[in-house]
XYZ file of C-alpha atoms in Angstrom:
590
model
C -7.045 -21.771 38.267
C -7.264 -21.504 34.669
C -9.882 -22.896 32.470
C -8.780 -25.479 29.119
C -8.685 -22.622 26.833
C -10.343 -21.873 23.653
C -9.387 -24.235 20.692
C -7.455 -22.552 17.446
C -8.017 -22.493 14.313
C -5.524 -24.215 12.448
C -4.130 -20.340 10.480
C -4.413 -19.037 13.914
C -2.486 -21.123 15.943
C 0.538 -21.708 12.654
C 0.436 -17.443 13.893
C 1.345 -18.345 17.508
C 3.663 -20.620 16.678
C 5.600 -17.948 13.789
C 5.557 -15.494 16.633
C 7.094 -17.452 19.468
C 9.555 -18.429 16.633
C 10.623 -15.008 15.830
C 10.920 -13.843 19.654
C 13.144 -16.320 19.870
C 15.074 -15.929 17.668
C 15.819 -11.891 18.417
C 13.646 -8.863 19.004
C 13.117 -6.914 15.992
C 9.294 -6.083 16.056
C 7.182 -7.977 14.296
C 3.362 -7.991 12.365
C 0.406 -10.777 12.032
C -1.771 -10.237 9.018
C -4.920 -11.036 9.439
C -8.477 -9.862 7.570
C -11.167 -8.928 9.882
C -12.916 -11.114 11.775
C -10.265 -14.457 11.546
C -9.825 -13.334 15.093
C -7.552 -11.531 16.539
C -8.518 -11.155 19.667
C -8.166 -15.339 20.351
C -4.330 -14.552 18.888
C -3.544 -11.771 21.013
C -5.125 -13.763 24.386
C -3.407 -17.514 23.817
C 0.083 -15.422 23.226
C -0.870 -13.741 26.317
C -1.269 -16.457 27.726
C 2.155 -17.694 27.172
C 4.263 -14.781 27.502
C 6.454 -15.276 30.235
C 6.406 -11.899 31.607
C 4.324 -8.997 31.355
C 2.123 -8.022 28.465
C 0.499 -4.745 27.325
C -2.112 -5.209 25.179
C -3.162 -1.627 23.308
C -6.305 -0.433 21.161
C -6.688 2.673 19.358
C -10.595 2.183 20.443
C -12.393 1.388 23.841
C -14.169 -1.502 21.724
C -11.319 -3.831 21.356
C -10.256 -3.160 24.821
C -13.133 -5.231 25.314
C -13.056 -7.515 23.010
C -9.160 -8.471 23.309
C -9.676 -8.991 27.222
C -12.855 -10.753 27.169
C -11.539 -13.490 24.553
C -8.180 -13.381 27.808
C -11.023 -13.940 30.728
C -12.324 -17.258 28.341
C -9.328 -18.061 29.176
C -10.521 -18.201 33.022
C -7.879 -15.885 33.359
C -7.844 -12.357 34.992
C -6.297 -9.268 33.343
C -6.838 -5.729 33.823
C -8.452 -2.723 32.066
C -6.383 0.524 31.652
C -9.115 2.762 29.657
C -10.352 6.173 30.570
C -13.115 5.703 28.339
C -14.230 1.605 30.234
C -13.975 3.960 33.725
C -11.101 1.855 34.897
C -7.257 2.713 35.420
C -5.778 -1.034 37.037
C -2.071 -1.953 36.051
C -0.904 -4.713 38.370
C -1.859 -7.609 36.549
C 0.527 -10.017 34.619
C -2.126 -9.051 32.040
C -3.712 -5.342 30.860
C -5.234 -4.398 27.618
C -5.109 -0.693 27.148
C -6.279 2.309 24.812
C -3.214 4.051 23.659
C -4.698 7.268 24.493
C -4.944 6.947 28.644
C -1.714 4.857 28.629
C -0.049 7.314 27.282
C -1.110 9.811 29.522
C -0.172 7.518 32.307
C 3.148 6.183 31.415
C 4.597 5.770 34.568
C 2.233 3.446 35.793
C 4.292 0.682 33.319
C 7.113 2.005 34.541
C 8.390 -1.944 36.933
C 10.419 -2.478 33.964
C 8.842 -6.013 33.712
C 6.743 -6.152 30.215
C 8.474 -7.829 28.084
C 5.843 -8.176 25.116
C 4.234 -5.415 23.866
C 0.775 -5.714 21.222
C -0.785 -3.248 19.189
C -4.150 -3.820 17.285
C -4.864 -2.135 14.411
C -0.919 -1.587 14.211
C -0.941 0.673 10.683
C -1.917 3.192 12.929
C 1.618 3.338 14.812
C 3.459 5.997 12.416
C 7.178 6.630 11.783
C 6.927 10.073 13.989
C 9.135 8.494 17.062
C 6.553 11.545 19.092
C 3.387 10.068 17.594
C 1.411 8.173 20.717
C 2.447 4.484 19.854
C 5.976 5.204 19.654
C 5.761 7.409 23.225
C 4.926 4.126 24.527
C 7.536 1.929 22.809
C 9.802 3.632 23.398
C 8.928 4.404 27.265
C 8.593 0.430 28.116
C 12.141 -0.050 26.180
C 14.151 2.502 27.764
C 13.403 -0.061 31.154
C 12.910 -3.390 28.945
C 15.607 -2.847 26.036
C 14.868 -6.165 25.196
C 10.655 -5.828 24.777
C 8.995 -7.735 21.938
C 6.599 -5.507 19.854
C 3.963 -7.184 17.904
C 1.252 -5.549 16.243
C -1.326 -7.164 13.908
C -3.811 -5.936 11.523
C -5.795 -6.653 8.618
C -4.079 -3.727 6.552
C -0.800 -3.134 6.943
C 0.008 -0.468 5.548
C -0.335 3.583 6.136
C -1.443 5.925 3.402
C 1.859 7.865 2.214
C 3.559 5.462 3.315
C 2.614 1.820 2.264
C 3.719 -1.221 3.745
C 4.134 -0.842 7.672
C 7.252 -3.604 7.252
C 10.262 -4.403 5.974
C 10.681 -7.931 4.767
C 7.664 -10.659 4.329
C 8.126 -14.143 5.244
C 7.571 -15.301 1.800
C 10.559 -13.641 1.128
C 10.812 -10.360 -0.590
C 10.814 -6.706 0.868
C 7.624 -4.590 1.127
C 8.191 -1.395 2.688
C 10.896 0.969 2.975
C 13.905 -0.350 5.598
C 13.251 2.430 8.274
C 9.790 0.818 9.131
C 9.711 0.569 12.377
C 8.749 -2.886 12.058
C 10.542 -5.404 10.944
C 9.202 -8.637 9.641
C 5.820 -9.749 9.115
C 5.706 -13.398 10.328
C 2.667 -14.500 9.249
C -0.315 -13.723 6.814
C -3.451 -15.618 6.094
C -5.242 -13.969 2.981
C -8.507 -13.255 2.606
C -9.629 -15.354 -0.437
C -8.492 -18.159 1.354
C -10.409 -17.692 4.888
C -13.805 -17.266 2.266
C -12.506 -20.324 0.686
C -12.156 -22.062 3.837
C -15.644 -20.896 5.169
C -14.162 -19.121 7.970
C -15.912 -15.619 6.337
C -19.019 -14.998 5.302
C -18.592 -14.456 1.232
C -18.695 -10.749 -0.255
C -20.805 -10.695 -3.127
C -20.284 -7.475 -5.549
C -23.087 -6.358 -6.673
C -23.413 -3.588 -9.994
C -26.222 -0.574 -9.328
C -28.294 -0.488 -11.515
C -28.741 3.494 -10.933
C -26.682 6.507 -11.243
C -23.140 6.389 -9.688
C -21.407 9.471 -8.017
C -19.043 10.329 -10.243
C -15.592 10.878 -7.784
C -13.068 10.239 -10.492
C -12.041 14.148 -11.056
C -11.433 14.569 -7.340
C -7.877 14.106 -6.247
C -6.092 13.168 -2.365
C -5.382 15.758 -0.399
C -1.567 16.196 0.814
C -2.084 13.885 3.396
C -3.800 11.442 1.174
C -7.135 11.803 2.420
C -9.690 13.085 0.499
C -11.099 16.566 1.801
C -14.535 16.804 3.331
C -15.255 20.136 0.562
C -14.445 18.354 -2.263
C -16.325 15.332 -1.353
C -19.754 17.491 -0.503
C -19.354 19.405 -3.976
C -19.739 16.047 -5.496
C -22.471 14.652 -3.598
C -24.788 17.233 -2.428
C -27.990 18.176 -3.662
C -26.933 15.217 -6.362
C -30.490 14.137 -8.265
C -28.444 10.210 -7.917
C -28.794 10.080 -4.018
C -32.800 8.992 -3.648
C -32.258 6.773 -6.382
C -29.438 5.074 -4.762
C -31.590 5.347 -1.455
C -34.431 3.679 -2.670
C -31.907 0.793 -4.746
C -30.292 -0.124 -1.731
C -33.949 -0.891 0.534
C -35.142 -2.929 -2.222
C -31.953 -5.104 -2.188
C -32.289 -5.103 2.089
C -35.675 -6.445 1.998
C -33.813 -9.712 2.798
C -31.324 -8.518 4.607
C -30.695 -8.287 8.517
C -28.657 -5.593 8.937
C -27.171 -2.606 6.501
C -24.386 -0.012 7.019
C -23.635 2.325 4.767
C -20.736 4.227 4.615
C -21.321 8.438 3.059
C -18.731 10.641 1.633
C -19.295 13.978 4.510
C -21.915 14.381 7.003
C -23.651 16.059 5.584
C -23.827 13.778 3.018
C -25.017 11.213 5.725
C -27.606 13.502 6.728
C -29.087 13.821 3.448
C -29.131 9.749 3.241
C -30.854 9.232 6.997
C -33.663 11.641 5.261
C -34.496 8.852 2.711
C -34.534 5.947 4.819
C -37.314 4.279 6.328
C -38.062 6.547 9.926
C -37.817 4.493 13.074
C -35.073 1.999 11.372
C -32.329 4.037 10.654
C -29.775 5.679 12.619
C -26.578 7.842 11.707
C -23.210 7.710 14.148
C -20.872 10.931 13.490
C -16.949 12.336 14.320
C -19.090 13.977 16.691
C -21.961 11.758 17.728
C -21.954 12.324 22.062
C -20.397 9.215 23.606
C -23.622 7.964 24.893
C -25.070 8.353 22.785
C -23.072 6.869 20.157
C -23.692 3.721 23.069
C -26.923 3.420 22.241
C -27.173 3.905 18.075
C -24.431 0.914 18.482
C -26.195 -1.221 20.513
C -29.829 -0.981 18.839
C -28.128 -1.564 15.985
C -26.364 -5.081 17.581
C -30.162 -5.871 18.788
C -31.593 -5.390 15.602
C -34.236 -2.531 16.701
C -32.221 -0.303 13.807
C -32.145 -2.047 10.495
C -29.900 0.622 8.865
C -27.463 2.821 10.213
C -25.272 5.427 8.508
C -21.764 6.540 9.161
C -18.691 9.100 8.383
C -15.448 7.050 8.326
C -15.898 6.079 11.686
C -17.342 2.515 12.476
C -14.525 0.941 9.430
C -12.002 -0.831 12.453
C -13.031 -1.720 15.544
C -16.663 -2.366 14.761
C -17.951 -6.494 15.606
C -21.750 -6.631 14.418
C -22.151 -10.083 12.650
C -25.485 -9.832 11.235
C -24.555 -7.576 9.004
C -25.176 -8.775 5.275
C -24.833 -5.388 3.660
C -22.657 -2.737 2.535
C -23.436 0.312 0.895
C -20.741 1.948 -0.207
C -21.372 5.884 -1.060
C -18.008 7.546 -1.102
C -14.546 6.967 -2.517
C -12.060 5.152 -0.590
C -8.256 6.617 -0.857
C -6.513 2.849 -0.928
C -7.895 -0.479 -0.656
C -6.848 -0.816 2.425
C -9.327 0.916 3.644
C -12.077 -0.666 1.009
C -10.430 -4.050 2.725
C -11.699 -2.493 6.192
C -15.002 -1.418 5.374
C -16.216 -4.651 3.510
C -14.549 -6.688 6.453
C -17.948 -4.979 7.827
C -19.895 -7.773 6.417
C -17.892 -10.589 6.535
C -17.943 -11.688 9.805
C -20.430 -15.449 9.729
C -23.689 -15.518 11.824
C -26.664 -17.842 12.377
C -28.486 -17.773 8.804
C -26.046 -15.160 7.540
C -24.970 -17.019 3.686
C -23.241 -13.800 2.172
C -22.445 -10.566 2.343
C -24.339 -8.076 -0.491
C -21.483 -5.219 -1.621
C -23.312 -2.285 -3.319
C -20.648 0.375 -4.304
C -21.811 3.992 -5.797
C -19.083 5.698 -5.831
C -16.638 3.457 -8.971
C -14.028 2.463 -6.575
C -11.254 0.902 -8.575
C -10.000 -1.890 -5.680
C -10.053 -5.317 -5.996
C -10.837 -6.561 -2.100
C -8.765 -9.799 -2.597
C -5.702 -7.729 -4.133
C -2.848 -6.882 -2.746
C -1.704 -3.260 -1.798
C 0.856 -2.272 -3.807
C 2.839 -0.363 -1.294
C 3.382 3.113 -3.338
C 0.813 5.228 -4.341
C -1.173 4.363 -7.392
C 0.407 6.502 -10.262
C -2.882 6.684 -12.609
C -6.276 5.591 -11.916
C -5.585 2.888 -15.643
C -3.405 1.246 -14.030
C -3.696 -1.960 -11.773
C -1.163 -4.525 -9.916
C 1.133 -6.289 -12.346
C 3.869 -9.092 -11.416
C 6.898 -8.477 -12.849
C 9.972 -11.037 -12.711
C 13.391 -9.819 -11.234
C 15.692 -10.650 -14.030
C 18.474 -10.679 -11.083
C 17.159 -13.541 -8.801
C 13.894 -14.328 -10.553
C 11.481 -13.010 -7.393
C 8.077 -12.034 -9.046
C 7.503 -7.809 -7.962
C 3.859 -6.842 -7.940
C 4.075 -3.342 -8.820
C 1.268 -1.138 -10.411
C 1.380 -1.433 -14.400
C -0.465 -1.493 -17.026
C -1.177 -4.294 -19.412
C -2.232 -4.852 -23.317
C -3.909 -8.933 -22.891
C -1.137 -10.745 -21.219
C 2.002 -8.337 -21.978
C 2.852 -6.242 -19.170
C 4.011 -3.109 -21.522
C 4.412 -0.235 -18.183
C 5.768 -1.086 -14.746
C 6.323 2.248 -12.662
C 8.798 -0.505 -9.674
C 12.294 1.121 -9.243
C 13.935 -1.711 -6.839
C 13.270 -5.607 -6.544
C 11.221 -6.516 -3.715
C 13.179 -10.388 -3.290
C 15.772 -11.391 -0.629
C 18.968 -13.225 -1.258
C 20.751 -14.720 1.207
C 23.678 -12.668 3.004
C 25.706 -13.506 6.011
C 25.057 -9.932 7.057
C 21.591 -10.389 8.948
C 20.983 -13.748 10.406
C 19.886 -15.541 8.312
C 16.938 -13.885 6.869
C 18.044 -11.686 3.857
C 18.744 -8.766 2.446
C 17.357 -6.921 -1.393
C 17.955 -7.833 -4.190
C 20.510 -5.003 -5.535
C 18.644 -5.071 -8.630
C 17.204 -1.909 -10.320
C 14.411 -1.642 -12.699
C 14.599 2.164 -12.366
C 17.549 3.846 -11.257
C 20.289 7.260 -11.752
C 23.769 6.157 -12.465
C 25.983 7.539 -10.318
C 28.421 10.239 -12.520
C 31.985 9.492 -10.056
C 31.489 5.727 -9.688
C 29.097 4.206 -12.541
C 26.202 2.684 -9.823
C 23.272 2.789 -10.275
C 20.960 4.709 -7.648
C 17.471 4.816 -6.280
C 15.781 7.603 -8.872
C 15.229 9.731 -5.642
C 18.601 8.716 -3.949
C 20.707 12.392 -3.491
C 23.644 10.749 -2.146
C 25.390 7.456 -4.122
C 25.296 3.831 -1.990
C 28.345 3.257 -3.768
C 31.030 6.179 -3.322
C 28.563 8.247 -1.104
C 29.525 10.857 -4.178
C 26.923 13.732 -4.524
C 24.419 12.849 -7.081
C 24.078 15.568 -9.497
C 20.520 17.040 -9.669
C 19.031 16.649 -13.623
C 18.448 20.511 -13.126
C 22.563 20.809 -12.500
C 22.660 18.615 -15.528
C 20.097 20.574 -18.351
C 22.070 24.167 -17.038
C 25.055 23.092 -17.448
C 24.598 21.857 -21.119
C 22.299 24.925 -21.927
C 25.641 26.846 -21.133
C 27.662 25.307 -24.221
C 28.081 26.252 -27.482
C 28.885 22.514 -28.652
C 25.917 20.942 -26.468
C 21.855 20.512 -27.875
C 19.629 20.313 -25.504
C 16.061 18.574 -26.640
C 12.804 18.727 -24.870
C 11.521 15.504 -26.261
C 8.095 15.868 -28.185
C 8.659 12.528 -30.447
C 10.816 9.629 -30.697
C 11.063 7.828 -34.139
C 12.520 4.681 -35.375
C 13.386 3.754 -38.550
C 15.309 0.817 -40.377
C 17.729 1.868 -42.070
C 21.401 0.814 -43.159
C 24.760 2.076 -42.993
C 27.526 3.221 -45.520
C 28.327 0.184 -45.957
C 24.600 -1.460 -46.460
C 24.521 -3.117 -43.543
C 21.284 -2.401 -41.129
C 20.723 -0.552 -38.281
C 17.642 1.480 -36.503
C 17.726 4.555 -36.412
C 16.342 6.220 -33.250
C 15.182 10.055 -33.474
C 14.256 12.194 -30.659
C 12.696 15.761 -31.296
C 11.747 18.872 -29.500
C 8.754 21.401 -29.918
C 10.227 23.104 -32.544
C 11.338 20.455 -35.281
C 15.344 20.387 -34.006
C 16.628 16.273 -34.067
C 19.095 14.051 -32.265
C 19.773 10.711 -33.339
C 21.613 7.604 -32.474
C 22.013 4.132 -34.416
C 22.311 0.376 -32.957
C 23.838 -2.867 -34.687
C 21.829 -5.734 -33.918
C 23.726 -8.420 -35.938
C 25.477 -10.339 -33.767
C 24.778 -11.489 -30.057
C 27.518 -9.012 -28.639
C 25.603 -6.057 -30.326
C 22.523 -6.687 -28.986
C 23.647 -6.708 -25.444
C 24.934 -2.861 -26.450
C 21.853 -2.125 -27.246
C 19.884 -3.808 -24.224
C 22.944 -1.573 -22.370
C 22.514 1.796 -23.855
C 18.576 1.578 -24.734
C 16.601 -0.693 -23.151
C 17.753 -0.739 -20.197
C 15.909 2.575 -19.570
C 13.858 2.948 -22.206
C 11.433 0.160 -21.644
C 8.060 1.593 -20.196
C 8.444 -2.249 -18.196
C 11.921 -2.336 -17.543
C 13.246 -5.754 -16.642
C 11.248 -7.706 -18.902
C 12.882 -10.653 -21.160
C 12.692 -9.047 -24.591
C 15.425 -9.144 -26.324
C 14.985 -7.856 -30.018
C 17.250 -9.340 -32.744
C 16.022 -6.683 -35.793
C 15.467 -2.604 -36.200
C 11.763 -4.314 -37.449
C 10.847 -6.448 -34.291
C 12.189 -3.103 -32.269
C 9.713 -1.526 -34.527
C 6.654 -3.868 -34.366
C 6.950 -3.832 -30.513
C 7.969 -0.203 -29.734
C 4.364 0.204 -27.638
C 7.064 -1.269 -24.923
C 9.241 1.951 -25.296
C 9.306 4.886 -23.753
C 10.724 8.288 -24.581
C 13.063 10.351 -22.442
C 11.842 13.517 -21.001
C 15.311 15.598 -22.149
C 18.103 14.953 -24.963
C 21.698 15.926 -24.384
C 23.935 16.232 -27.457
C 27.211 17.082 -27.738
C 28.445 17.707 -31.454
C 31.372 15.554 -32.397
C 33.336 16.970 -35.103
C 30.601 17.921 -37.829
C 28.038 15.291 -36.745
C 26.049 15.692 -33.135
C 26.404 12.259 -30.691
C 23.456 11.938 -27.925
C 25.778 11.959 -24.721
C 22.737 11.893 -22.564
C 19.568 11.020 -21.580
C 16.873 12.390 -18.775
C 14.070 10.223 -17.466
C 11.103 10.145 -15.483
C 12.891 14.198 -15.145
C 10.574 16.223 -12.056
C 12.712 19.033 -12.079
C 12.379 23.117 -12.422
C 12.263 23.177 -16.535
C 8.937 22.248 -18.722
C 8.619 18.774 -20.227
C 7.405 19.053 -23.886
C 4.091 16.882 -22.058
C 3.419 19.327 -20.189
C 2.745 22.219 -22.748
C -0.439 24.072 -22.739
């Protein structure tokens, strides 16, 4: 007999309802996004209770396996645990809570074909690689039940180097690529709303009064992560460290629990040396399991006040009394930043807020969503860009001049539009902000596409276009170093916009545009603005050459211009933007 189930908060009940509705309609993998501290374990427990078949709940650390199992037992129901780290390998009951490492090594224990629901906690760890642990478990269960439902839960639904881990969002937008394993985000609870409604402690970011570390010159490695050797070069023996720790100790006087996130093991050991003896401890990836457990228990019991760690307590760690977070390392993404800060946002008796001290100059806004693509430059920020075709408000990296978005790096609209092809879920809007045109059929393709989506022709490589032009006697190729706009008149005295492209050696090519009639302005928008706008898709319709010149901050120059001789004159025939080939661009001149 089960006891009365725990009471769900309104947003938790909403999440459960959306998941049930989604899986009643189909079998596509789904995601629920809930901030750290929002009670994912309770949502998992309720879904496991409602499920008709067998349920497997996976997590990557044993602490999460224990937490999720405990919430399910709060219903008065029993479940098995399959985790070598917890000393149990049971898989006979209807509901099993397991660690992915143990389950993937013992797949034959999950052969009965009765599993109907697989729940993955911290599902941002699910890789696109089909040989990864999670994907192998999924494939094994699906082979025995092709209609297996797969649900992921996470606070940060993105992976470094991949972007969003799901394709569609229930608000009517595309977030990740079409090859994402998870198809739909069926519910998301914003962090700001959680704080506003009093379900999480308010984060209070305080500007550090002392010198900070300067990590601005560091670039993440090929995997998107900062290299420890590079981090050590910045932090080793840094003169700011003693003053930083002194300031942390000062702020901690009225605080209950302090977590410090170090850049490297050597950095963490130095930090530990400046903290009060007997009140601080250190955990790294190399800390033995028994010692780690003892340190965490002492911290939760508050016999240790300061806990220093190196990238090991960002998920699956629950200590509600933490009310001061000190960040002494750069974070590679807003997701990691949110995970770190989330360690201090759980509610606890007497806790009113969580102090956030950032000594690494991290550029992330805690409440801002991830954009999905890598940040192109440190001075870019998330900007909203309306699609001129479907009206969807896209979120891209970009730059502002006051309130005006003068540049963005979006490629395709993220909006979903109605279609009878996808069971009412809609398909991605076809409008492309940036594109390359197929020479055969004229279709606009993604800038990274190799074949045309319209006619399947192999798209001509930019280098091939340059090579071909360089071989022709009547062609001129400019490596563009500048673009000049001029208001002039033609031979009949009519106003024209003259655009002159310069290369490094002084050679030029020019083109002229009329803007007097609506048709001329439409032709100018299609032939010039469509490619030259730094913020393509902008609803900007200049009516005179002078207006174009006044607002030339909105425009970008091409990387290369190819001209052909027509009679005694040269005509611009092709312009190459966003060039990444083997030829040097003018901007790269040393």
